[in-house]
Coordinates of C-alpha atoms in Angstrom, one line a residue:
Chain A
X21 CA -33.3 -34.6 4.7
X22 CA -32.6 -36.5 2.2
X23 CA -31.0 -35.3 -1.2
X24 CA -29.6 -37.2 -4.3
X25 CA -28.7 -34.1 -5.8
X26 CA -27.2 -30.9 -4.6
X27 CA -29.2 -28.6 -4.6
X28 CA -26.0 -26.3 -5.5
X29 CA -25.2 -26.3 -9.1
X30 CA -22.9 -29.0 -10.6
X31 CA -20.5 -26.5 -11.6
X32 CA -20.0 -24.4 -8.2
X33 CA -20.4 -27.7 -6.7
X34 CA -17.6 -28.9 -8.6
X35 CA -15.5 -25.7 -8.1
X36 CA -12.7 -26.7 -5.9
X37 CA -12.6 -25.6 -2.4
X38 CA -10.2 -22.3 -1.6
X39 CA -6.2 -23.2 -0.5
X40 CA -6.6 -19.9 1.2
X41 CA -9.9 -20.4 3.0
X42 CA -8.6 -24.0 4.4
X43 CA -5.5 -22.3 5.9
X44 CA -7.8 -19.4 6.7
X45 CA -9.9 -21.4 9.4
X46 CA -6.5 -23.0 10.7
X47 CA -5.3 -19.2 11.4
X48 CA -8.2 -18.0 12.8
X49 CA -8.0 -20.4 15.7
X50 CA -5.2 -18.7 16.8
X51 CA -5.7 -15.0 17.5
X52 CA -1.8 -15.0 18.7
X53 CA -0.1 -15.9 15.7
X54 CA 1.8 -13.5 13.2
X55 CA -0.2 -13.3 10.0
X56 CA 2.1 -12.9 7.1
X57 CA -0.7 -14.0 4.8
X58 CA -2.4 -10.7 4.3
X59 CA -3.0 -9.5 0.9
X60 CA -4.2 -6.1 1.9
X61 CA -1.9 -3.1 3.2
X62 CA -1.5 -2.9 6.5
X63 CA -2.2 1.3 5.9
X64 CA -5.3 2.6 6.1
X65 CA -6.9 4.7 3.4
X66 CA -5.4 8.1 3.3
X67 CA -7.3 10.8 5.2
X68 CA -8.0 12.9 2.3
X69 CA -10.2 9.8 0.9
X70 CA -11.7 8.8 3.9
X71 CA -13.1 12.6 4.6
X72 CA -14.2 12.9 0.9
X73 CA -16.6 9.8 1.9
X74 CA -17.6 11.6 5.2
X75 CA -19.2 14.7 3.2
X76 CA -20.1 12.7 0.7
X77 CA -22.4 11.3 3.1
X78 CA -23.1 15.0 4.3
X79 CA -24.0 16.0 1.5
X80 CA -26.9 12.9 1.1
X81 CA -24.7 11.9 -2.2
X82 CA -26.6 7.9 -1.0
X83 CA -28.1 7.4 -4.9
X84 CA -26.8 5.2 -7.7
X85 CA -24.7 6.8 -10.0
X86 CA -24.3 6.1 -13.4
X87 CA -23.7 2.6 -14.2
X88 CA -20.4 2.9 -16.1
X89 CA -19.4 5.2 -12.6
X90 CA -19.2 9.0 -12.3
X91 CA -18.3 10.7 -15.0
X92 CA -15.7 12.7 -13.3
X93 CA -14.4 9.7 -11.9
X94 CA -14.3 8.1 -15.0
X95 CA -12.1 11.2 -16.5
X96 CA -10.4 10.8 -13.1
X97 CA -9.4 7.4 -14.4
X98 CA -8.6 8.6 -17.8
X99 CA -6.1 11.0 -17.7
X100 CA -4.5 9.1 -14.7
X101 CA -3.6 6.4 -17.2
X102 CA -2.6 8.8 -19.6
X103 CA -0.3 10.0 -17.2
X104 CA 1.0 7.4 -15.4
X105 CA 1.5 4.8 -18.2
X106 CA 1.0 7.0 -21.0
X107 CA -2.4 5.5 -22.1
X108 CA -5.3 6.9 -24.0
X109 CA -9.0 6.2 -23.0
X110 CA -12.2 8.1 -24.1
X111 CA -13.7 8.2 -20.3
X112 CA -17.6 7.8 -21.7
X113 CA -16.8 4.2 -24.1
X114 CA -13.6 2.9 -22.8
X115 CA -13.8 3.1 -19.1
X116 CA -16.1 1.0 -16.1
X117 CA -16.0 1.8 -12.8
X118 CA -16.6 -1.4 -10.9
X119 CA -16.4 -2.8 -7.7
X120 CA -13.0 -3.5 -7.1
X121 CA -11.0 -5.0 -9.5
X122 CA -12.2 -9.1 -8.8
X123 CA -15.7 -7.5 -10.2
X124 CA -13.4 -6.3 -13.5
X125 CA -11.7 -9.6 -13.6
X126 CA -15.3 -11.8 -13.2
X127 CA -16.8 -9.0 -15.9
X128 CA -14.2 -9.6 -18.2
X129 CA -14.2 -13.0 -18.4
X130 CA -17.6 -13.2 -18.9
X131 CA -18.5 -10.3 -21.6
X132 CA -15.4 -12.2 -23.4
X133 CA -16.7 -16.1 -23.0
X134 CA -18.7 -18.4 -25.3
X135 CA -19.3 -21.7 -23.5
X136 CA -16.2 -23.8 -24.1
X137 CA -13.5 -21.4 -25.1
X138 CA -10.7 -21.3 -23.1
X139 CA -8.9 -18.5 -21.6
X140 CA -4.9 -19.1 -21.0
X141 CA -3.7 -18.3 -17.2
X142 CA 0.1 -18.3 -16.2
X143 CA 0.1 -19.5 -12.4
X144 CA 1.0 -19.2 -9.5
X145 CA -2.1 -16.6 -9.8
X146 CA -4.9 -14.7 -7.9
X147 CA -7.3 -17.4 -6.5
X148 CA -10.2 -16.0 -8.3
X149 CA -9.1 -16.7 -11.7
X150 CA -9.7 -20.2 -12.1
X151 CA -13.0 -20.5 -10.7
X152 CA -14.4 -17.2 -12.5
X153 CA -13.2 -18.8 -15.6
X154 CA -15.8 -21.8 -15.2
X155 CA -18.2 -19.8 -13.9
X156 CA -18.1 -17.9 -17.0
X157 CA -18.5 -21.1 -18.9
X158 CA -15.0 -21.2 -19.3
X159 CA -12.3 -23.9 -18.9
X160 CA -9.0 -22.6 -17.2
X161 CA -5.7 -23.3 -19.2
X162 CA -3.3 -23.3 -16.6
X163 CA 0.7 -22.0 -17.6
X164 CA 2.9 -22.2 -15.5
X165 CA 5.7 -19.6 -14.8
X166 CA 9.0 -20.5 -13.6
X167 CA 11.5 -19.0 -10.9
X168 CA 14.5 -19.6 -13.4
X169 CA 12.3 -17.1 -15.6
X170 CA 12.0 -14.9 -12.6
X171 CA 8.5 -15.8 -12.9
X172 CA 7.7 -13.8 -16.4
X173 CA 5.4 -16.1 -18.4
X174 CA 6.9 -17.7 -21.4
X175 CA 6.1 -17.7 -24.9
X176 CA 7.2 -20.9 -25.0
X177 CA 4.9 -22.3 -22.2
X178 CA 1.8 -20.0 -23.7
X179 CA 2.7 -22.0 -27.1
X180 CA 2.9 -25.5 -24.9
X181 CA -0.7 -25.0 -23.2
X182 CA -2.8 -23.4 -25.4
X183 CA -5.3 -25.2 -27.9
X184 CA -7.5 -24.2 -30.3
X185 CA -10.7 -23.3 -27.9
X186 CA -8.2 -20.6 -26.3
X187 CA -10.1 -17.0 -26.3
X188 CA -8.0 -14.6 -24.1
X189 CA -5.2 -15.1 -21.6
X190 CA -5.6 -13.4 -18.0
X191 CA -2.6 -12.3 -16.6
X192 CA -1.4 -10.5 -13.2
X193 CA 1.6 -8.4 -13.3
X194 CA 3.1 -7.0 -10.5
X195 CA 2.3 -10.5 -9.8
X196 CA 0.3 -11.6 -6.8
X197 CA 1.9 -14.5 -5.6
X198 CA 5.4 -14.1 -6.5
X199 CA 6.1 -10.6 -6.6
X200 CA 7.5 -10.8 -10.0
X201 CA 7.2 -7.8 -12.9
X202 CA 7.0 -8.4 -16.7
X203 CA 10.3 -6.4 -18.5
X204 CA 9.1 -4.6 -21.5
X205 CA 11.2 -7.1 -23.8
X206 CA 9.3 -10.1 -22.6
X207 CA 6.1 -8.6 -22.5
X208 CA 6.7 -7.2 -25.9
X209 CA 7.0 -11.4 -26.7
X210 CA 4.3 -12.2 -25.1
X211 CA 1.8 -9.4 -26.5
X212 CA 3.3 -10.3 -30.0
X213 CA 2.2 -14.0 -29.8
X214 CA -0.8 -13.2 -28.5
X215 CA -1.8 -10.9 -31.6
X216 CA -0.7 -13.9 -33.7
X217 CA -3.0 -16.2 -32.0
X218 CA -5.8 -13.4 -32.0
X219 CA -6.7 -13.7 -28.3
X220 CA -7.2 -11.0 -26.2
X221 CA -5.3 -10.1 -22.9
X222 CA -7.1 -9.6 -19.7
X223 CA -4.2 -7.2 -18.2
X224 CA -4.7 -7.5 -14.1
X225 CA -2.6 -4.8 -12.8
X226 CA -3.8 -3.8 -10.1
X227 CA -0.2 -3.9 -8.5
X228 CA 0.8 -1.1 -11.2
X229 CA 1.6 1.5 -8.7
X230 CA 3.9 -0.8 -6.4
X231 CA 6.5 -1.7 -8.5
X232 CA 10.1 -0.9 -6.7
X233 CA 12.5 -1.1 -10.2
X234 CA 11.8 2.0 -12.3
X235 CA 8.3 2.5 -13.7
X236 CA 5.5 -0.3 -14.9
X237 CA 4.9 -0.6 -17.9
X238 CA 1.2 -1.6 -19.1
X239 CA 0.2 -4.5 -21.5
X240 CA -2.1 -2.4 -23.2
X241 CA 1.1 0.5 -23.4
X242 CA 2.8 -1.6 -26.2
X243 CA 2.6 -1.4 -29.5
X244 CA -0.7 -2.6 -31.4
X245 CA -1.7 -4.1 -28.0
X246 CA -4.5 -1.1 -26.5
X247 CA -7.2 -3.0 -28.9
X248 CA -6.8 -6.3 -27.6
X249 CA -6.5 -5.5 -23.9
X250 CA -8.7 -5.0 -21.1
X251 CA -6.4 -3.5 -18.8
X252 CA -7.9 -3.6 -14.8
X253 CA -6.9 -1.5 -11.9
X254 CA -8.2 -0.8 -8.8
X255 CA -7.7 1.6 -5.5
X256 CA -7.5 -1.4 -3.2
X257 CA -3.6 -1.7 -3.1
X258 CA -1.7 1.5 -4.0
X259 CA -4.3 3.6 -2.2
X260 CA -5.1 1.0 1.1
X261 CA -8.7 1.1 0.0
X262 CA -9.8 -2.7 -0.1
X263 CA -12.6 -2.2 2.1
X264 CA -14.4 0.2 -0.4
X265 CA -14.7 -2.4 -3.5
X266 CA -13.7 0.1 -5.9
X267 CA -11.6 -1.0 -9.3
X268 CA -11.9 -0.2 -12.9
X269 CA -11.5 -1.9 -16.3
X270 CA -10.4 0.4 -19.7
X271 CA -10.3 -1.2 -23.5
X272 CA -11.5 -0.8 -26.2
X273 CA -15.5 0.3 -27.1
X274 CA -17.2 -3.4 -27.6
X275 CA -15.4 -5.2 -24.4
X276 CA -16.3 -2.6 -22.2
X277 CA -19.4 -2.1 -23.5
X278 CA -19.9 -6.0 -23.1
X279 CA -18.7 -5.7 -19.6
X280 CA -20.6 -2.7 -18.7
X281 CA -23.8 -4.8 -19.8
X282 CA -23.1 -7.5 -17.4
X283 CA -22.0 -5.1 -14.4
X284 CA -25.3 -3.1 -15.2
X285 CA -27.6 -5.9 -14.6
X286 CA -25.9 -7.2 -11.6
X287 CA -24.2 -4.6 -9.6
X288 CA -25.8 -1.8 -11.5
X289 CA -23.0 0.8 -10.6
X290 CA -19.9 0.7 -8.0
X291 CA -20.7 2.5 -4.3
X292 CA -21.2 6.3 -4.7
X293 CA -19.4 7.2 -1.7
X294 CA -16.3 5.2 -2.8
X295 CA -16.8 6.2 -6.1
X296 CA -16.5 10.1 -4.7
X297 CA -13.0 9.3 -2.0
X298 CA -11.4 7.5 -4.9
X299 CA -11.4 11.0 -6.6
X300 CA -10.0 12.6 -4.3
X301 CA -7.0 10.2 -3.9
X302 CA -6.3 10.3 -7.5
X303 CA -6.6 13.7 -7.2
X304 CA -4.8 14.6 -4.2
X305 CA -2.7 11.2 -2.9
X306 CA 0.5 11.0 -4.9
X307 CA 2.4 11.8 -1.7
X308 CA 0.3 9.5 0.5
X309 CA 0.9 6.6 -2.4
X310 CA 5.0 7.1 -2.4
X311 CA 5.5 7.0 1.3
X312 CA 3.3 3.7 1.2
X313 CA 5.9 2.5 -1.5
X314 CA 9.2 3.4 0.0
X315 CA 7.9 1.6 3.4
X316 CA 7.0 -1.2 1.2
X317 CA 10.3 -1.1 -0.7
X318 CA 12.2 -0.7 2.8
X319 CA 10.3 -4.2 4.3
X320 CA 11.0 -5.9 0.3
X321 CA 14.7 -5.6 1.0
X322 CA 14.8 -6.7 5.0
X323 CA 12.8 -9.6 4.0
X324 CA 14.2 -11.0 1.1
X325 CA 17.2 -10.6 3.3
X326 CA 16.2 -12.8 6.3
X327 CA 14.6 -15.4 4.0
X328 CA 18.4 -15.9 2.6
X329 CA 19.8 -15.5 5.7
X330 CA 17.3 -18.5 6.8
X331 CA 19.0 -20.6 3.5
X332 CA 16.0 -20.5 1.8
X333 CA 16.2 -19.1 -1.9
X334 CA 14.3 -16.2 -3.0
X335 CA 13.4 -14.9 -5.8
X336 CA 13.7 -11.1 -5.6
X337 CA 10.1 -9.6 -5.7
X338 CA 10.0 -6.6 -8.0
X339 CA 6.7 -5.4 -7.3
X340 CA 3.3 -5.9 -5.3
X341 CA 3.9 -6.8 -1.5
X342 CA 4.8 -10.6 -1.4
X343 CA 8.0 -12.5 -1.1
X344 CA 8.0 -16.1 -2.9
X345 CA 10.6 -18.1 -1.3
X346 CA 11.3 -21.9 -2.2
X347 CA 11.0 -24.1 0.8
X348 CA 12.3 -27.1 -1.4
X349 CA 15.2 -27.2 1.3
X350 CA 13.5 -28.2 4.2
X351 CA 12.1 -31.3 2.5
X352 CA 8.4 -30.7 3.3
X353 CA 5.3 -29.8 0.9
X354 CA 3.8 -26.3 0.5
X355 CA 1.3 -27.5 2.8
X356 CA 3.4 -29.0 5.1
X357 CA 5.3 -26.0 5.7
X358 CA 2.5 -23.6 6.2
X359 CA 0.5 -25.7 8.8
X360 CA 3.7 -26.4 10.4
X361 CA 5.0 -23.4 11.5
X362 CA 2.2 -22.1 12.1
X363 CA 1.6 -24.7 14.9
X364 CA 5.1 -24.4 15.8
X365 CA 5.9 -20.7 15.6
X366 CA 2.7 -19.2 15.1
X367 CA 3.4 -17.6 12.0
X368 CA 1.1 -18.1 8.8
X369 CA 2.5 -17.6 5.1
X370 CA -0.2 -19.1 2.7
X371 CA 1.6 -22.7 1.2
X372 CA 2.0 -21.5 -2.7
X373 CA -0.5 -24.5 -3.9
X374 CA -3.4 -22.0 -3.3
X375 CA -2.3 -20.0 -6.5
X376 CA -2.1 -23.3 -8.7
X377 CA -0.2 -26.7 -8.4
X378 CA 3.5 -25.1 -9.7
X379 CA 3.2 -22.9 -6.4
X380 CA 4.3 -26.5 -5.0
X381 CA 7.8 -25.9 -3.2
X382 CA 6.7 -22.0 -2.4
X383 CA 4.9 -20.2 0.3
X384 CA 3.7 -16.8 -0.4
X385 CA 4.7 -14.2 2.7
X386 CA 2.9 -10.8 2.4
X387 CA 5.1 -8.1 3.7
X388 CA 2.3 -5.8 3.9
X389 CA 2.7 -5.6 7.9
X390 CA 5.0 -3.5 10.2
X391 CA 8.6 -4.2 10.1
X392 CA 8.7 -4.7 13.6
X393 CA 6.1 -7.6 13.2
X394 CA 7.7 -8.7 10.1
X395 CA 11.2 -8.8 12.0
X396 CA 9.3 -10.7 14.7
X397 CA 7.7 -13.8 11.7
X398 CA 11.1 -13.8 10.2
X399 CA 13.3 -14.8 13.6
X400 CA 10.6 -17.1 14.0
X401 CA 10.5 -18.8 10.5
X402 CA 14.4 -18.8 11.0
X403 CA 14.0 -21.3 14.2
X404 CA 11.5 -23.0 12.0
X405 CA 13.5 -23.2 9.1
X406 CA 16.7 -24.1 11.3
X407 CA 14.5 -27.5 12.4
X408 CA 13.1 -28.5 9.6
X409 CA 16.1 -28.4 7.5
X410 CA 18.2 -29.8 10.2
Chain B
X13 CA 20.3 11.7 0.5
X14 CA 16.5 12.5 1.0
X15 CA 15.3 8.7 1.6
X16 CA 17.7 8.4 4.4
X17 CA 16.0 11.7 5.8
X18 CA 12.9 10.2 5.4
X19 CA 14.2 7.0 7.3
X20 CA 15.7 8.6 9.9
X21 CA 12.5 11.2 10.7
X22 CA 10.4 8.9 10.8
X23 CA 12.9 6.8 13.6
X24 CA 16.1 8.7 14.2
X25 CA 17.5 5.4 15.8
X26 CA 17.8 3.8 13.1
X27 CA 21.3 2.4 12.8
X28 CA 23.8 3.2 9.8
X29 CA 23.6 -0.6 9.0
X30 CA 19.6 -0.9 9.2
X31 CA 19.5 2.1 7.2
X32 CA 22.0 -0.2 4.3
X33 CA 19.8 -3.0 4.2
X34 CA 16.2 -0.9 4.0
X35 CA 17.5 1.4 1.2
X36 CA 19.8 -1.5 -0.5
X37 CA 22.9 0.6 -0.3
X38 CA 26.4 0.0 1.3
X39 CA 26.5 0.7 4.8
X40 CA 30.0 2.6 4.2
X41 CA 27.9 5.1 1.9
X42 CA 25.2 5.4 4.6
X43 CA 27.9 6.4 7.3
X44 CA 29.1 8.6 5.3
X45 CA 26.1 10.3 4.0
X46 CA 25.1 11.1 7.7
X47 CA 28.4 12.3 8.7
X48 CA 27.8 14.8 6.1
X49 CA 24.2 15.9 7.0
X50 CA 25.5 15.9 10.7
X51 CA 28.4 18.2 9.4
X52 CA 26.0 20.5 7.7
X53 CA 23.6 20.5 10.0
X54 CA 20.9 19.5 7.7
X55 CA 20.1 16.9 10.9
X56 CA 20.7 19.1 14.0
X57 CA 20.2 16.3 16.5
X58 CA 18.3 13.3 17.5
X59 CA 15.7 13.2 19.8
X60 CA 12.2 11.6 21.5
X61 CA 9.0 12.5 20.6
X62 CA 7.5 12.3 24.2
X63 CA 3.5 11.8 24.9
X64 CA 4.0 14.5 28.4
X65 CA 0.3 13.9 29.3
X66 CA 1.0 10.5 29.6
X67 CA 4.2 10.6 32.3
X68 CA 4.3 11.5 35.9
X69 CA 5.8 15.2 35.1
X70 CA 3.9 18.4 34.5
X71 CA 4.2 20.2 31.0
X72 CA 2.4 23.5 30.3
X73 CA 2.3 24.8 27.0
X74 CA 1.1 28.5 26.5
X75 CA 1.3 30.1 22.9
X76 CA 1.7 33.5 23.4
X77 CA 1.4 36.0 20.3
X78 CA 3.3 38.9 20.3
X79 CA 3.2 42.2 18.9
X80 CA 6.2 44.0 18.8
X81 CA 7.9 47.2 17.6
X82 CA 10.7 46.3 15.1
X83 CA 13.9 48.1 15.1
X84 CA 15.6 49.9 12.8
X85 CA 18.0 48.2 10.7
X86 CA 17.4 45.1 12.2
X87 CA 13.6 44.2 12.0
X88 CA 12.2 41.7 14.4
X89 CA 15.5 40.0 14.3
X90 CA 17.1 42.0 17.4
X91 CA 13.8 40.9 19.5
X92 CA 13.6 37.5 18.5
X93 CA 16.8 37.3 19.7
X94 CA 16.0 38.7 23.0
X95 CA 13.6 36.2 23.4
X96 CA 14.9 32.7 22.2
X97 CA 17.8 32.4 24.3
X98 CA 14.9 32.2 27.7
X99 CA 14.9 28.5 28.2
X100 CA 11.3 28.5 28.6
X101 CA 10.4 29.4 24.9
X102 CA 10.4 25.9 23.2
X103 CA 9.8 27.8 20.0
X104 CA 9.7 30.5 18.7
X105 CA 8.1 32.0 15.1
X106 CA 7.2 35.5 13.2
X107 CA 4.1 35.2 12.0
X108 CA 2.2 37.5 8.9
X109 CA -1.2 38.8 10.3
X110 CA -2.5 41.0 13.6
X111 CA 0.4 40.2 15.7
X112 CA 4.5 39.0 14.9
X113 CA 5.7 36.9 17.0
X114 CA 4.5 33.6 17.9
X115 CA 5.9 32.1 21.1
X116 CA 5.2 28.9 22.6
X117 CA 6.5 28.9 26.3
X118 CA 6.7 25.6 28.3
X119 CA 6.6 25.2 31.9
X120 CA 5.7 23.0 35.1
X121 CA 2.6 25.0 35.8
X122 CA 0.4 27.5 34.1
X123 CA 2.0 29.8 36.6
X124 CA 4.9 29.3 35.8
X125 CA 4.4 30.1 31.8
X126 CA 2.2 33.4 33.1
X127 CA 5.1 34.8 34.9
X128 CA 7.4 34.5 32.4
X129 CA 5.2 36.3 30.3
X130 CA 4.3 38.9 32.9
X131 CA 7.8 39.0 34.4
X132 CA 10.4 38.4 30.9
X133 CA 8.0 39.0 28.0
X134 CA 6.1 41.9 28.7
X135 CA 8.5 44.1 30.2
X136 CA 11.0 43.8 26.8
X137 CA 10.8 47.4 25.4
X138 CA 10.0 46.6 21.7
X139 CA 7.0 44.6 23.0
X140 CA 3.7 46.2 22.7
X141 CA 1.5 43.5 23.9
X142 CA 0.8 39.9 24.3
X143 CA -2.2 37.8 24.1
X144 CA -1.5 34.3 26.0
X145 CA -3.4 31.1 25.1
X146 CA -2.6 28.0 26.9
X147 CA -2.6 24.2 25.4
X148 CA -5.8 22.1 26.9
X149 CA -4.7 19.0 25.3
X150 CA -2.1 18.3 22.4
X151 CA -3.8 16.1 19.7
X152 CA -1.1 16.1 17.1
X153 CA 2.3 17.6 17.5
X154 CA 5.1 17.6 14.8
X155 CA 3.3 14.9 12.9
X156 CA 2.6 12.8 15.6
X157 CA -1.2 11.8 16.4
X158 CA -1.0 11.8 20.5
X159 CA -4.8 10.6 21.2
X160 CA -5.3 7.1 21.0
X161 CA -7.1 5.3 18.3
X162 CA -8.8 1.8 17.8
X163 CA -6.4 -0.9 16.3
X164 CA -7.7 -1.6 12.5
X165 CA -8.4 -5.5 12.3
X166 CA -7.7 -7.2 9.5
X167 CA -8.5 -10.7 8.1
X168 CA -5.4 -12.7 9.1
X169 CA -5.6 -14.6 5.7
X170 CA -6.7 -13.1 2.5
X171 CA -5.9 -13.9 -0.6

């Protein structure tokens, strides 16, 4: 056959391909190796959840449901946020049930887009962003966060890339790579400027719940900030529920209703039976959710631990479940590193390019695993470490 | 004081210094801490939880309810004493309902737990009667999930 063209649009063409699915196919050819490159918990869903689906099933609840989501669900959500962060949401205008929180993310950015306008994203960051921003018709403007700034993104740097096409800044805290948490001073700086340069704040904090140094606090908690935000959540990490694709999004009345649109005509509503589990772990989970979080905490500490113990520095995660060690000592890229010892040692960490170019000198390790396995990657990386370095 | 409880249910070999770097607290503090919940008996011991359908010796449970006559002065107290000093009760409980005292007797043989009931139990004066059911198969015991169960997969990279 021959083609001139693709016959796959310019701009997915054009999309980069994935750091993460590259390093994906070198890991799967070996079934041995110790993944520490999972971004899902290790836990599976908590009972209570899983047998709510069961008679959910049982009970032949197999229709759509409302496209904004159940309504008690959508109280559900509500008064969670109202409890947990101290937010207030009116459950019929200000809140979408979607399917997981990339479908949030995706909806967002484009209920918010015109073709051209740029939306402002502090890296390293969740693969998806990016690429969802072109998608939308966007164009990414990448900032990048710092391990001197324990990773907290930077008025300064904000200021430094944005330009005048610059609609909304997307940002991830607990932060997936790095592990790092906003404090309510800097986020305080960093919502100010962004009232002063009227964009609005795609809030991604789906980590909320694992966060290991006091409580979170929310973007759209701070003053003045609730009607710029779209703040997205999911069940996926707190509640071990990736498999079911269930997230949500809450702002204010136009941006949901915006995003609601675009979910309506392409998912039409989030699955039922997820929709009717993740009311019952809202409901009935908080114990479930703080065992998850100590055995999280516990694994945070022994890992940060072996990484120094190894001489590499790391930065001390606050939340999520990733370590973000520099590997600057041993000389080699991100890339290097990863694809390295994972032929040496079998052990994968994902090289920290994936999650933009400043992740270069990084490698993300997910410490959602067992600490026995986790034990196991670290004596290995160790002897890695120990070589390279050498 | 209650995280370290939580450690050390969950694996009661746990080492003081394991137990400092998990919690981020001084091992000293640790060592002490469990010296003190030794001393007060809030942990009474350390011990295995042991699958006994999957070794080479023979464990019978039969949970036997018991109804009981209580004494004067001394409720069910003086009979529960009576019986939780026999070796073969592994525990021992009163219960609200149709009968008062719940005991679970182990043994090498179903034998074995039906004579003590026939030959110890029944025979105590206070006791009026006993109804004994015996353990087919243990399926979760003190928290522990003793069937086996498919290993979750997961992607080994996501992002």
């Amino acid at each position: 056959m021959s083609t001139s063209h693709s016959r796959v649009a310019k701009r997915v063409a054009d999309l980069p391909p994935s750091g993460i699915r590259k390093f994906f196919e070198l890991v799967e050819r070996m079934p041995d190796a110790i993944s520490l490159a999972i971004g899902e918990p290790d836990f599976t869903t908590p009972w209570r959840g899983r047998e709510s689906a069961i008679y959910s099933l049982e009970k032949g609840h197999t229709h759509y449901t409302p496209t904004r989501g159940l309504q008690e669900l959508r109280d559900a959500v509500a008064s969670y946020l109202e409890r947990r962060f101290g937010l207030s949401y009116h459950p019929d205008r200000e809140v979408l049930i979607t399917v997981g929180a990339a479908e949030a993310i995706d909806l967002a950015l484009r209920a918010i887009l015109n073709p051209g306008e740029a939306v402002l994203i502090p890296q390293p960051c969740f693969v998806s962003y990016p690429p969802c921003t072109v998608l939308a018709g966007g164009v990414p403007l990448p900032v990048p966060t710092r391990v001197e700034h324990d990773f907290q993104v930077q008025v300064s740097d904000l200021e430094a890339a944005c330009d005048d096409r610059a609609r909304a800044l997307l940002m991830c805290y607990p932060n997936n790579p790095t592990g790092a948490v906003m404090d309510r001073e800097a986020l305080e700086g960093v919502m100010r400027w962004a009232e002063q340069n009227d964009l609005i704040v795609i809030a991604d904090e789906i980590y909320a719940e694992l966060h290991y140094d006091g409580g979170h606090v929310s973007a759209a908690a701070l003053p003045g900030a609730r009607d710029r935000t779209v703040l997205i959540g999911g069940f996926s990490k707190a509640w071990a529920m990736t498999g079911w694709r269930l997230g949500f999004a809450a702002g204010p009345q136009d941006l949901i209703g915006g995003m609601a649109k675009v979910h309506a005509y392409t998912v039409m509503c989030a699955p039922t039976m997820a929709q009717e589990a993740a009311l019952d772990v809202l409901y009935g989970c908080d114990g479930e959710v703080a065992a998850m979080r100590r055995e999280y905490d516990q694994r945070r500490r022994v890992i940060v631990r072996r990484l120094r113990d190894m001489g590499l520095d790391c930065f001390e995660p606050k939340g999520a479940f990733y370590a973000f060690p520099s590997i600057a000592r041993t000389g080699l890229t991100s890339e290097q590193f990863a694809e390295r010892l994972l032929q040496e040692e079998k052990v994968a960490v994902v090289p920290g390019t994936a999650f933009g170019e400043c992740g270069e000198g990084f490698v993300r390790c997910s410490y959602a695993t067992s600490l026995p396995t986790l034990e196991e990657g670290m004596a290995r990386m160790a002897r890695f470490v120990a070589r390279a370095a050498g | 004081m209650e995280d370290i409880l939580l450690a050390l249910e969950q694996d009661g070999r746990l080492t003081a210094a394991q137990l400092a770097e998990r919690l981020g607290r001084p091992e000293e503090d640790i060592k002490k801490q469990i010296a003190k919940l030794e001393a007060e008996k809030v942990i009474r011991r350390y011990r295995a939880v042991v699958d006994w359908d999957k070794s080479d010796s023979e464990r019978v449970f039969g949970f036997i309810e018991v109804r009981v006559s209580p004494q004067r002065g001394q409720g069910f107290d003086a009979i529960a004493a009576r019986i939780m000093e026999f070796p073969e009760v592994h525990s021992l409980y009163l219960m609200s309902g149709t009968y008062d005292l719940m005991v679970v007797v182990q043994g090498k043989t179903m034998r074995e737990v039906a004579y003590f009931v026939a030959e110890r139990l029944a025979p105590l004066e206070s006791v009026l009667s006993t109804a004994t059911h015996f353990v087919l198969k243990r399926y979760k015991v003190d928290g522990d999930i003793m069937v086996e169960r498919t290993e979750n997969k997961r992607l080994p990279v996501t992002p």
